[in-house]
Short mmCIF file of C-alpha atoms in Angstrom, two decimals:
data_model
loop_
_atom_site.label_atom_id
_atom_site.label_comp_id
_atom_site.label_asym_id
_atom_site.label_seq_id
_atom_site.Cartn_x
_atom_site.Cartn_y
_atom_site.Cartn_z
CA UNK H 251 72.47 8.84 104.26
CA UNK H 252 72.21 11.69 101.77
CA UNK H 253 71.63 9.23 98.90
CA UNK H 254 68.93 7.40 100.87
CA UNK H 255 67.15 10.65 101.67
CA UNK H 256 67.25 11.70 98.01
CA UNK H 257 65.82 8.35 96.87
CA UNK H 258 63.06 8.61 99.50
CA UNK H 259 62.32 12.17 98.40
CA UNK H 260 62.08 11.12 94.75
CA UNK H 261 59.87 8.11 95.42
CA UNK H 262 57.52 9.99 97.70
CA UNK H 263 57.13 12.94 95.38
CA UNK H 264 56.50 10.62 92.46
CA UNK H 265 53.82 8.92 94.54
CA UNK H 266 52.09 12.19 95.44
CA UNK H 267 50.05 13.98 92.81
CA UNK H 268 51.32 17.51 93.32
CA UNK H 269 51.64 20.73 91.43
CA UNK H 270 54.84 22.71 91.28
CA UNK H 271 55.76 24.53 94.45
CA UNK H 272 54.24 28.00 94.56
CA UNK H 273 54.64 31.13 96.72
CA UNK H 274 52.47 29.89 99.59
CA UNK H 275 54.37 26.59 99.62
CA UNK H 276 57.63 28.28 100.62
CA UNK H 277 56.36 31.23 102.69
CA UNK H 278 53.59 30.54 105.21
CA UNK H 279 51.68 33.46 106.74
CA UNK H 280 49.86 32.35 109.89
CA UNK H 281 46.32 33.41 110.82
CA UNK H 282 46.04 36.35 113.19
CA UNK H 283 42.52 35.79 114.46
CA UNK H 284 41.52 33.38 117.22
CA UNK H 285 40.74 29.86 116.12
CA UNK H 286 37.49 28.02 116.80
CA UNK H 287 38.86 26.41 119.96
CA UNK H 288 39.20 29.87 121.51
CA UNK H 289 42.99 29.98 121.56
CA UNK H 290 45.70 31.77 119.65
CA UNK H 291 47.36 28.73 118.14
CA UNK H 292 50.45 30.40 116.74
CA UNK H 293 53.70 29.25 118.35
CA UNK H 294 55.30 30.96 121.38
CA UNK H 295 59.04 31.25 122.04
CA UNK H 296 59.35 28.07 124.11
CA UNK H 297 61.96 25.77 122.61
CA UNK H 298 62.53 27.99 119.57
CA UNK H 299 64.23 31.08 121.02
CA UNK H 300 65.59 31.41 124.58
CA UNK H 301 63.47 33.90 126.52
CA UNK H 302 66.71 35.11 128.10
CA UNK H 303 67.62 36.97 124.91
CA UNK H 304 65.28 39.76 126.01
CA UNK H 305 67.65 40.38 128.90
CA UNK H 306 70.43 40.85 126.31
CA UNK H 307 68.55 43.09 123.90
CA UNK H 308 66.10 45.88 124.61
CA UNK H 309 62.41 44.89 124.40
CA UNK H 310 61.44 45.23 120.78
CA UNK H 311 58.05 46.72 121.60
CA UNK H 312 57.44 49.96 123.46
CA UNK H 313 55.96 49.94 126.98
CA UNK H 314 56.86 46.29 127.57
CA UNK H 315 59.37 44.89 129.99
CA UNK H 316 61.50 41.92 128.83
CA UNK H 317 59.22 39.32 130.41
CA UNK H 318 56.01 40.73 128.91
CA UNK H 319 57.72 41.08 125.54
CA UNK H 320 58.82 37.44 125.58
CA UNK H 321 55.34 36.23 126.56
CA UNK H 322 53.67 38.21 123.77
CA UNK H 323 55.91 36.91 120.96
CA UNK H 324 54.26 34.58 118.45
CA UNK H 325 55.22 33.12 115.07
CA UNK H 326 53.35 35.04 112.36
CA UNK H 327 55.18 33.57 109.37
CA UNK H 328 57.51 30.75 108.36
CA UNK H 329 59.84 30.57 105.36
CA UNK H 330 62.08 27.89 103.94
CA UNK H 331 65.19 28.55 101.91
CA UNK H 332 67.37 26.01 100.06
CA UNK H 333 70.22 28.48 99.64
CA UNK H 334 70.53 31.40 102.04
CA UNK H 335 73.62 33.36 100.97
CA UNK H 336 76.64 33.36 103.25
CA UNK H 337 79.53 35.87 103.25
CA UNK H 338 81.85 33.25 101.78
CA UNK H 339 81.70 33.39 97.96
CA UNK H 340 79.67 30.62 96.32
CA UNK H 341 78.37 29.39 99.68
CA UNK H 342 74.78 28.91 100.77
CA UNK H 343 72.87 27.37 103.63
CA UNK H 344 69.61 25.43 103.86
CA UNK H 345 67.33 27.05 106.42
CA UNK H 346 63.97 27.39 108.05
CA UNK H 347 63.21 30.97 109.18
CA UNK H 348 60.50 32.21 111.53
CA UNK H 349 59.01 35.70 111.75
CA UNK H 350 57.79 36.80 115.18
CA UNK H 351 55.65 39.69 116.38
CA UNK H 352 54.22 40.56 119.82
CA UNK H 353 50.47 39.87 119.78
CA UNK H 354 48.03 41.66 122.07
CA UNK H 355 44.50 40.51 122.86
CA UNK H 356 41.90 43.22 123.52
CA UNK H 357 39.65 42.45 126.47
CA UNK H 358 36.68 44.31 124.96
CA UNK H 359 36.13 42.00 122.01
CA UNK H 360 38.92 39.41 122.25
CA UNK H 361 40.42 40.54 118.95
CA UNK H 362 44.16 40.27 118.26
CA UNK H 363 46.54 43.06 117.22
CA UNK H 364 50.10 42.57 116.03
CA UNK H 365 52.53 45.20 117.34
CA UNK H 366 54.68 46.82 114.66
CA UNK H 367 57.94 45.23 115.83
CA UNK H 368 59.51 41.90 114.95
CA UNK H 369 62.13 39.24 115.39
CA UNK H 370 63.40 37.01 112.59
CA UNK H 371 65.04 33.74 113.66
CA UNK H 372 67.23 31.54 111.43
CA UNK H 373 67.60 27.75 111.78
CA UNK H 374 70.27 25.81 109.88
CA UNK H 375 69.23 22.50 108.29
CA UNK H 376 71.35 19.68 106.93
CA UNK H 377 70.73 18.41 103.40
CA UNK H 378 68.89 15.39 104.78
CA UNK H 379 66.79 17.53 107.11
CA UNK H 380 65.81 19.89 104.32
CA UNK H 381 64.81 16.97 102.08
CA UNK H 382 62.71 15.51 104.88
CA UNK H 383 61.13 18.92 105.53
CA UNK H 384 60.05 19.18 101.89
CA UNK H 385 58.43 15.76 102.14
CA UNK H 386 56.53 16.66 105.30
CA UNK H 387 55.34 19.98 103.91
CA UNK H 388 54.08 18.30 100.75
CA UNK H 389 52.25 15.65 102.79
CA UNK H 390 50.81 18.44 104.98
CA UNK H 391 49.54 20.31 101.94
CA UNK H 392 48.00 17.18 100.42
CA UNK H 393 46.27 16.44 103.72
CA UNK H 394 44.73 19.94 103.86
CA UNK H 395 43.28 19.49 100.36
CA UNK H 396 43.93 23.12 99.37
CA UNK H 397 45.32 24.46 96.11
CA UNK H 398 48.08 27.08 96.17
CA UNK H 399 48.93 27.27 92.51
CA UNK H 400 48.37 30.71 91.05
CA UNK H 401 47.56 32.35 94.39
CA UNK H 402 49.32 35.53 95.52
CA UNK H 403 51.34 35.31 98.72
CA UNK H 404 49.09 35.83 101.73
CA UNK H 405 47.60 34.01 104.73
CA UNK H 406 47.73 30.35 103.76
CA UNK H 407 44.49 29.00 102.23
CA UNK H 408 44.64 26.03 104.62
CA UNK H 409 43.39 28.25 107.46
CA UNK H 410 40.06 28.69 105.67
CA UNK H 411 39.71 25.01 104.84
CA UNK H 412 37.71 22.47 106.81
CA UNK H 413 40.93 21.55 108.63
CA UNK H 414 41.90 25.10 109.59
CA UNK H 415 42.78 24.56 113.26
CA UNK H 416 44.11 21.05 112.74
CA UNK H 417 46.21 22.23 109.78
CA UNK H 418 47.82 24.97 111.86
CA UNK H 419 48.59 22.56 114.69
CA UNK H 420 50.06 20.07 112.23
CA UNK H 421 52.27 22.77 110.72
CA UNK H 422 53.36 23.81 114.21
CA UNK H 423 54.50 20.25 114.85
CA UNK H 424 56.57 20.31 111.67
CA UNK H 425 58.18 23.59 112.68
CA UNK H 426 59.05 22.28 116.12
CA UNK H 427 60.56 19.17 114.58
CA UNK H 428 63.03 21.09 112.41
CA UNK H 429 63.65 24.31 114.36
CA UNK H 430 64.88 24.81 117.89
CA UNK H 431 67.56 26.36 120.04
CA UNK H 432 69.95 23.60 118.95
CA UNK H 433 70.10 24.84 115.34
CA UNK H 434 69.32 28.53 115.90
CA UNK H 435 72.06 30.51 114.14
CA UNK H 436 70.91 34.13 113.94
CA UNK H 437 68.28 36.57 115.18
CA UNK H 438 67.49 39.90 113.54
CA UNK H 439 65.25 42.48 115.17
CA UNK H 440 63.15 45.49 114.28
CA UNK H 441 62.56 47.57 117.43
CA UNK H 442 59.71 50.08 117.64
CA UNK H 443 60.59 53.36 119.35
CA UNK H 444 59.86 57.10 119.26
CA UNK H 445 56.16 56.87 119.96
CA UNK H 446 55.71 54.53 117.00
CA UNK H 447 57.56 56.74 114.49
CA UNK H 448 61.07 55.24 114.79
CA UNK H 449 62.22 51.77 113.80
CA UNK H 450 65.62 50.47 114.94
CA UNK H 451 67.27 47.46 113.27
CA UNK H 452 69.91 45.09 114.59
CA UNK H 453 71.29 41.58 113.97
CA UNK H 454 72.81 38.98 116.27
CA UNK H 455 74.55 35.66 115.82
CA UNK H 456 73.56 32.94 118.26
CA UNK H 457 76.70 31.24 119.61
CA UNK H 458 77.02 28.98 122.64
CA UNK H 459 73.65 30.12 123.95
CA UNK H 460 74.52 33.81 123.68
CA UNK H 461 73.68 36.60 121.24
CA UNK H 462 76.68 38.26 119.57
CA UNK H 463 76.10 41.60 117.85
CA UNK H 464 76.71 41.62 114.10
CA UNK H 465 77.75 44.48 111.83
CA UNK H 466 75.16 45.38 109.19
CA UNK H 467 75.78 45.24 105.42
CA UNK H 468 76.87 48.47 103.68
CA UNK H 469 77.30 50.27 107.02
CA UNK H 470 80.97 49.66 107.76
CA UNK H 471 81.44 48.75 111.42
CA UNK H 472 77.98 49.88 112.51
CA UNK H 473 75.78 47.37 114.32
CA UNK H 474 72.49 49.28 114.24
CA UNK H 475 70.45 51.36 111.82
CA UNK H 476 67.25 53.36 112.27
CA UNK H 477 64.47 54.94 110.26
CA UNK H 478 62.20 57.82 111.31
CA UNK H 479 58.96 58.95 109.74
CA UNK H 480 56.56 61.07 111.81
CA UNK H 481 53.75 61.40 109.24
CA UNK H 482 50.95 59.09 110.37
CA UNK H 483 48.83 59.69 107.26
CA UNK H 484 51.21 57.52 105.29
CA UNK H 485 51.08 59.86 102.31
CA UNK H 486 54.58 61.32 102.51
CA UNK H 487 57.94 60.89 104.24
CA UNK H 488 58.96 63.48 106.82
CA UNK H 489 60.87 64.00 110.02
CA UNK H 490 64.07 62.02 109.76
CA UNK H 491 64.45 59.34 107.13
CA UNK H 492 67.40 56.97 107.43
CA UNK H 493 69.13 58.08 110.61
CA UNK H 494 72.69 57.46 111.75
CA UNK H 495 75.04 55.60 109.41
CA UNK H 496 74.30 56.01 105.71
CA UNK H 497 74.64 53.05 103.39
CA UNK H 498 77.70 52.75 101.18
CA UNK H 499 77.17 52.07 97.50
CA UNK H 500 75.28 53.53 94.56
CA UNK H 501 71.82 52.11 95.27
CA UNK H 502 70.33 54.44 97.88
CA UNK H 503 66.89 56.00 98.46
CA UNK H 504 67.82 58.54 101.12
CA UNK H 505 66.36 61.65 99.47
CA UNK H 506 62.87 60.29 98.88
CA UNK H 507 62.45 58.91 102.40
CA UNK H 508 63.84 61.84 104.38
CA UNK H 509 61.49 64.65 103.27
CA UNK H 510 59.60 63.69 100.15
CA UNK H 511 57.74 67.01 99.85
CA UNK H 512 61.01 68.74 99.03
CA UNK H 513 61.25 66.76 95.78
CA UNK H 514 59.36 69.18 93.60
CA UNK H 515 59.66 70.11 89.95
CA UNK H 516 63.26 69.99 88.84
CA UNK H 517 64.12 66.91 90.90
CA UNK H 518 63.03 64.39 88.26
CA UNK H 519 66.51 62.99 87.63
CA UNK H 520 67.09 62.43 91.34
CA UNK H 521 63.72 60.72 91.75
CA UNK H 522 64.33 58.47 88.76
CA UNK H 523 67.75 57.50 90.11
CA UNK H 524 66.35 56.56 93.51
CA UNK H 525 63.40 54.76 91.93
CA UNK H 526 65.89 52.63 90.00
CA UNK H 527 67.62 51.86 93.31
CA UNK H 528 64.30 50.89 94.93
CA UNK H 529 63.55 48.41 92.16
CA UNK H 530 67.05 46.95 92.42
CA UNK H 531 66.84 46.70 96.23
CA UNK H 532 63.59 44.73 95.85
CA UNK H 533 65.15 42.42 93.27
CA UNK H 534 66.71 39.29 94.84
CA UNK H 535 68.76 38.77 91.69
CA UNK H 536 70.59 42.02 92.50
CA UNK H 537 70.77 42.05 96.31
CA UNK H 538 70.41 39.69 99.24
CA UNK H 539 70.42 40.09 103.06
CA UNK H 540 74.20 39.76 103.11
CA UNK H 541 74.86 42.79 100.89
CA UNK H 542 71.90 45.14 101.48
CA UNK H 543 71.30 47.24 104.59
CA UNK H 544 68.15 46.69 106.65
CA UNK H 545 66.39 50.04 106.28
CA UNK H 546 66.84 50.27 102.51
CA UNK H 547 65.32 46.82 102.14
CA UNK H 548 62.35 47.65 104.38
CA UNK H 549 61.47 51.04 102.87
CA UNK H 550 62.16 50.35 99.18
CA UNK H 551 58.53 49.44 98.49
CA UNK H 552 57.02 52.56 100.04
CA UNK H 553 59.61 54.77 98.32
CA UNK H 554 58.74 53.19 94.98
CA UNK H 555 55.00 53.48 95.52
CA UNK H 556 55.37 57.11 96.65
CA UNK H 557 56.77 57.89 93.19
CA UNK H 558 53.90 56.03 91.51
CA UNK H 559 51.25 57.82 93.56
CA UNK H 560 52.69 61.30 94.02
CA UNK H 561 54.74 61.89 90.87
CA UNK H 562 52.71 60.46 87.97
CA UNK H 563 54.22 63.22 85.84
CA UNK H 564 57.50 61.29 85.73
CA UNK H 565 57.77 58.55 83.11
CA UNK H 566 59.05 55.47 84.92
CA UNK H 567 58.03 52.52 82.75
CA UNK H 568 61.56 52.11 81.41
CA UNK H 569 62.95 51.83 84.94
CA UNK H 570 60.35 49.25 85.95
CA UNK H 571 60.89 47.13 82.86
CA UNK H 572 64.68 47.21 83.14
CA UNK H 573 65.23 46.83 86.88
CA UNK H 574 62.02 45.44 88.38
CA UNK H 575 61.88 41.76 89.32
CA UNK H 576 59.64 39.67 87.05
CA UNK H 577 58.57 36.05 87.25
CA UNK H 578 55.73 34.92 85.03
CA UNK H 579 55.46 31.55 86.80
CA UNK H 580 53.69 33.04 89.83
CA UNK H 581 51.03 35.51 90.85
CA UNK H 582 53.21 38.42 91.99
CA UNK H 583 50.34 40.60 93.20
CA UNK H 584 50.67 42.20 96.63
CA UNK H 585 47.61 41.58 98.84
CA UNK H 586 48.71 44.01 101.58
CA UNK H 587 45.94 46.40 102.55
CA UNK H 588 48.14 49.51 102.55
CA UNK H 589 51.44 48.67 100.81
CA UNK H 590 51.93 52.36 99.98
CA UNK H 591 51.74 53.61 103.59
CA UNK H 592 55.03 55.37 104.37
CA UNK H 593 55.06 54.02 107.93
CA UNK H 594 54.66 50.50 106.64
CA UNK H 595 57.97 48.66 107.09
CA UNK H 596 56.62 45.18 107.69
CA UNK H 597 58.10 42.57 105.33
CA UNK H 598 56.02 39.51 106.19
CA UNK H 599 53.36 39.64 108.88
CA UNK H 600 50.76 42.06 110.19
CA UNK H 601 50.38 45.74 110.98
CA UNK H 602 47.79 45.81 113.77
CA UNK H 603 45.08 43.67 112.15
CA UNK H 604 46.09 44.29 108.53
CA UNK H 605 48.11 41.85 106.46
CA UNK H 606 51.41 43.41 105.44
CA UNK H 607 53.79 41.81 102.94
CA UNK H 608 56.58 43.58 101.10
CA UNK H 609 57.20 43.08 97.40
CA UNK H 610 60.73 42.04 98.33
CA UNK H 611 59.31 39.10 100.34
CA UNK H 612 57.11 38.12 97.39
CA UNK H 613 60.06 38.29 95.01
CA UNK H 614 62.24 36.22 97.34
CA UNK H 615 59.48 33.63 97.66
CA UNK H 616 59.33 33.32 93.87
CA UNK H 617 63.09 32.74 93.73
CA UNK H 618 62.86 30.08 96.45
CA UNK H 619 59.95 28.35 94.70
CA UNK H 620 61.96 28.30 91.47
CA UNK H 621 64.96 26.86 93.29
CA UNK H 622 62.92 24.09 94.92
CA UNK H 623 61.19 23.21 91.68
CA UNK H 624 64.58 22.91 89.98
CA UNK H 625 65.88 20.87 92.92
CA UNK H 626 63.00 18.39 92.75
CA UNK H 627 63.45 17.88 89.02
#
């Protein structure tokens, strides 16, 4: 079966005139706006995540009961991964992953806002299923007639093509074919609390139809982690930082993100040390979701950009060149509208109406694209 699938994959890809897989071929950011048929065509929970999980975990969005929260959830991004790391050494898992946010429609103008909270669901694929998924995604891309090569990661160009609505519906069908409750293995969550100034993170395994709380990397036996930042201007960090359990290990950014205005003249060595950590946390060659805590991963970008914007007096080029992730094969630009905003923790999705993608997500997408290109050769 595996041999047959590999032969089919080879023949089909040889038959299709295609460029190498690029960032938007492995990470798909869905459109936020309404489509021309007057509906929000992004996928709801049905068949992909049991709605009953909201009775097990607190609603991820403020001022929503479990039922309203479940009804508002929509897929805002999809990612594929040929080798998600597992705790067992030298082990990896083929996956499809979906990013969810609650979407709200405003009655005044019918516009859509994405609430700053999220679920991330993981679906395990067999080797044959992953091969077949690659074939279907390549056929889908060829059918849309769009070019992804050289584009930065962002909303997929297919949505602005002549097949925008049809392309989204076709991709939805592919997702539903390969992902479902039957192969759901894990759900991670980012809860929004504290009047919109506190983000709480947790992770759960999905076993026998139930969610089982997981411990978080670098936090010992702790199963939750939170981050607080009360400054709405997005210019500085203030009011809390990484709350509760602190991460074990050398690569931490706790001083920058707790009260950045305290880091005045004389703190250059500390800032440089934490900037190095931020670059390493963003680098998928150094850390992965199995050995890096949630908050550090989600705030590394804003900590790094705070140094760039607020401490230009500190020479940092050597740190960037030595520890920053680089991949000349792709356009690594970040198209987020406010990637520097210190209340911006979104990794792949939207903040209200603004696209929000972390550099970590871009870097991971480049690694996945490299892996798939090697695999297909």
